[in-house]
Amino acid sequence: MRLNDENASFRFNQKGLRKFLGDLECEIMELVWKLANPTVTVRDVFDALRQDRDIAYTTVMTTMVRLSEKGLLRIVDKIGLANCYMPEYEREEFLSTAVKLVLDIFTSQFPRESSDFMEQYQAKLAKKAQRKK
């Protein structure tokens, strides 16, 4: 999902990062964010994934290439024939940008409804803050 891609999908029925990424993409990105120091190879991710599941090296490689094509990973170096990847975004930056993209879509396509929701949400937050005092 390029964060500026109009064809990016948002899956309402999923939780967390899976709202924006497929299951394997999500697992791989979580591992990249965890393991990258500052880079990670397909082998690094494959070795971590196969501890918990049966998965082919080529499946991991193909998914990482696709994540790179989607703008989430960047190839920054090579070790022999192996590409070294870095995340294009830190995890929090990705989530913040993805949420902003979704909100931008909603506010541009449903301006009145979005405005009504934001007013109600701000009132709810204000009440919550009052109770904490």
mmCIF file of C-alpha atoms in Angstrom:
data_model
loop_
_atom_site.group_PDB
_atom_site.id
_atom_site.type_symbol
_atom_site.label_atom_id
_atom_site.label_comp_id
_atom_site.label_asym_id
_atom_site.label_seq_id
_atom_site.Cartn_x
_atom_site.Cartn_y
_atom_site.Cartn_z
ATOM 1 C CA MET A 1 0.000 0.000 0.000
ATOM 2 C CA ARG A 2 1.636 3.189 -1.103
ATOM 3 C CA LEU A 3 0.446 5.682 1.415
ATOM 4 C CA ASN A 4 -0.339 8.123 -1.375
ATOM 5 C CA ASP A 5 -1.998 5.505 -3.591
ATOM 6 C CA GLU A 6 -5.668 6.086 -4.385
ATOM 7 C CA ASN A 7 -6.026 2.335 -4.959
ATOM 8 C CA ALA A 8 -4.870 1.466 -1.440
ATOM 9 C CA SER A 9 -7.372 -0.658 0.418
ATOM 10 C CA PHE A 10 -8.664 -0.364 3.963
ATOM 11 C CA ARG A 11 -10.110 -3.510 5.499
ATOM 12 C CA PHE A 12 -12.690 -2.603 8.138
ATOM 13 C CA ASN A 13 -13.046 -6.195 9.335
ATOM 14 C CA GLN A 14 -9.378 -6.552 10.333
ATOM 15 C CA LYS A 15 -7.490 -5.361 13.411
ATOM 16 C CA GLY A 16 -4.388 -3.205 13.705
ATOM 17 C CA LEU A 17 -1.964 -3.153 10.795
ATOM 18 C CA ARG A 18 -4.068 -5.746 8.995
ATOM 19 C CA LYS A 19 -6.515 -2.954 8.172
ATOM 20 C CA PHE A 20 -3.830 -1.706 5.760
ATOM 21 C CA LEU A 21 -1.714 -4.783 4.929
ATOM 22 C CA GLY A 22 -2.290 -8.441 4.139
ATOM 23 C CA ASP A 23 -1.541 -11.032 6.819
ATOM 24 C CA LEU A 24 1.911 -12.034 5.563
ATOM 25 C CA GLU A 25 2.809 -8.436 4.684
ATOM 26 C CA CYS A 26 1.897 -7.456 8.223
ATOM 27 C CA GLU A 27 3.996 -10.236 9.772
ATOM 28 C CA ILE A 28 6.954 -9.344 7.581
ATOM 29 C CA MET A 29 6.740 -5.622 8.321
ATOM 30 C CA GLU A 30 6.548 -6.315 12.078
ATOM 31 C CA LEU A 31 9.702 -8.437 11.771
ATOM 32 C CA VAL A 32 11.471 -5.837 9.641
ATOM 33 C CA TRP A 33 10.723 -3.151 12.235
ATOM 34 C CA LYS A 34 11.962 -5.479 14.968
ATOM 35 C CA LEU A 35 15.058 -6.923 13.252
ATOM 36 C CA ALA A 36 16.377 -4.106 11.050
ATOM 37 C CA ASN A 37 19.635 -2.846 12.486
ATOM 38 C CA PRO A 38 19.554 -0.783 10.291
ATOM 39 C CA THR A 39 18.929 -3.304 7.493
ATOM 40 C CA VAL A 40 17.452 -6.780 7.174
ATOM 41 C CA THR A 41 17.681 -9.474 4.501
ATOM 42 C CA VAL A 42 15.085 -11.913 3.222
ATOM 43 C CA ARG A 43 17.050 -14.649 5.027
ATOM 44 C CA ASP A 44 16.735 -12.781 8.356
ATOM 45 C CA VAL A 45 12.966 -12.514 7.973
ATOM 46 C CA PHE A 46 12.612 -16.056 6.619
ATOM 47 C CA ASP A 47 14.562 -17.528 9.551
ATOM 48 C CA ALA A 48 12.349 -15.670 12.031
ATOM 49 C CA LEU A 49 9.105 -16.643 10.270
ATOM 50 C CA ARG A 50 9.922 -20.322 9.888
ATOM 51 C CA GLN A 51 10.316 -20.718 13.650
ATOM 52 C CA ASP A 52 6.528 -20.462 13.910
ATOM 53 C CA ARG A 53 5.302 -21.762 10.546
ATOM 54 C CA ASP A 54 6.153 -23.672 7.426
ATOM 55 C CA ILE A 55 6.903 -21.099 4.733
ATOM 56 C CA ALA A 56 8.968 -21.042 1.553
ATOM 57 C CA TYR A 57 11.944 -18.715 1.216
ATOM 58 C CA THR A 58 10.611 -17.606 -2.176
ATOM 59 C CA THR A 59 7.274 -16.609 -0.610
ATOM 60 C CA VAL A 60 9.079 -14.312 1.823
ATOM 61 C CA MET A 61 11.294 -12.951 -0.958
ATOM 62 C CA THR A 62 8.333 -12.243 -3.260
ATOM 63 C CA THR A 63 6.392 -10.541 -0.474
ATOM 64 C CA MET A 64 9.364 -8.353 0.449
ATOM 65 C CA VAL A 65 9.834 -7.379 -3.207
ATOM 66 C CA ARG A 66 6.142 -6.428 -3.341
ATOM 67 C CA LEU A 67 6.445 -4.428 -0.109
ATOM 68 C CA SER A 68 9.349 -2.625 -1.751
ATOM 69 C CA GLU A 69 7.251 -1.954 -4.870
ATOM 70 C CA LYS A 70 4.487 -0.623 -2.611
ATOM 71 C CA GLY A 71 6.933 1.820 -1.036
ATOM 72 C CA LEU A 72 7.081 0.212 2.422
ATOM 73 C CA LEU A 73 10.569 -1.277 2.122
ATOM 74 C CA ARG A 74 13.629 0.196 0.454
ATOM 75 C CA ILE A 75 16.573 -1.767 -0.944
ATOM 76 C CA VAL A 76 19.660 0.029 0.335
ATOM 77 C CA ASP A 77 22.528 -2.420 -0.138
ATOM 78 C CA LYS A 78 23.537 -5.905 -1.205
ATOM 79 C CA ILE A 79 25.450 -8.614 0.619
ATOM 80 C CA GLY A 80 26.545 -10.939 -2.168
ATOM 81 C CA LEU A 81 23.310 -11.626 -4.027
ATOM 82 C CA ALA A 82 21.051 -10.728 -1.086
ATOM 83 C CA ASN A 83 19.261 -7.392 -0.994
ATOM 84 C CA CYS A 84 19.405 -5.455 2.263
ATOM 85 C CA TYR A 85 16.098 -3.786 3.103
ATOM 86 C CA MET A 86 15.181 -0.892 5.351
ATOM 87 C CA PRO A 87 11.656 0.114 6.291
ATOM 88 C CA GLU A 88 10.598 3.260 4.454
ATOM 89 C CA TYR A 89 8.598 4.282 7.541
ATOM 90 C CA GLU A 90 9.010 3.566 11.224
ATOM 91 C CA ARG A 91 5.984 1.680 12.582
ATOM 92 C CA GLU A 92 4.401 4.700 14.296
ATOM 93 C CA GLU A 93 5.054 6.897 11.256
ATOM 94 C CA PHE A 94 3.390 4.314 8.994
ATOM 95 C CA LEU A 95 0.318 4.096 11.238
ATOM 96 C CA SER A 96 0.051 7.862 11.559
ATOM 97 C CA THR A 97 0.346 8.377 7.810
ATOM 98 C CA ALA A 98 -2.086 5.536 7.022
ATOM 99 C CA VAL A 99 -4.696 6.873 9.463
ATOM 100 C CA LYS A 100 -4.275 10.366 7.996
ATOM 101 C CA LEU A 101 -4.838 8.924 4.508
ATOM 102 C CA VAL A 102 -8.047 7.201 5.613
ATOM 103 C CA LEU A 103 -9.291 10.350 7.354
ATOM 104 C CA ASP A 104 -8.451 12.457 4.282
ATOM 105 C CA ILE A 105 -10.498 10.087 2.128
ATOM 106 C CA PHE A 106 -13.467 10.203 4.494
ATOM 107 C CA THR A 107 -13.389 13.979 4.932
ATOM 108 C CA SER A 108 -13.143 14.595 1.186
ATOM 109 C CA GLN A 109 -15.873 12.109 0.249
ATOM 110 C CA PHE A 110 -18.158 12.615 3.265
ATOM 111 C CA PRO A 111 -17.452 16.162 4.493
ATOM 112 C CA ARG A 112 -20.668 16.776 6.444
ATOM 113 C CA GLU A 113 -20.703 13.364 8.093
ATOM 114 C CA SER A 114 -17.012 13.665 8.970
ATOM 115 C CA SER A 115 -17.530 17.096 10.492
ATOM 116 C CA ASP A 116 -20.480 15.861 12.561
ATOM 117 C CA PHE A 117 -18.443 12.912 13.783
ATOM 118 C CA MET A 118 -15.460 15.096 14.740
ATOM 119 C CA GLU A 119 -17.693 17.443 16.744
ATOM 120 C CA GLN A 120 -19.241 14.505 18.602
ATOM 121 C CA TYR A 121 -15.838 12.924 19.166
ATOM 122 C CA GLN A 122 -14.342 16.154 20.539
ATOM 123 C CA ALA A 123 -17.295 16.512 22.917
ATOM 124 C CA LYS A 124 -16.771 12.926 24.067
ATOM 125 C CA LEU A 125 -13.065 13.602 24.702
ATOM 126 C CA ALA A 126 -13.893 16.782 26.615
ATOM 127 C CA LYS A 127 -16.319 14.871 28.871
ATOM 128 C CA LYS A 128 -13.710 12.199 29.474
ATOM 129 C CA ALA A 129 -11.128 14.845 30.418
ATOM 130 C CA GLN A 130 -13.618 16.478 32.822
ATOM 131 C CA ARG A 131 -14.186 13.160 34.617
ATOM 132 C CA LYS A 132 -10.450 12.713 35.139
ATOM 133 C CA LYS A 133 -10.135 16.060 36.963
#
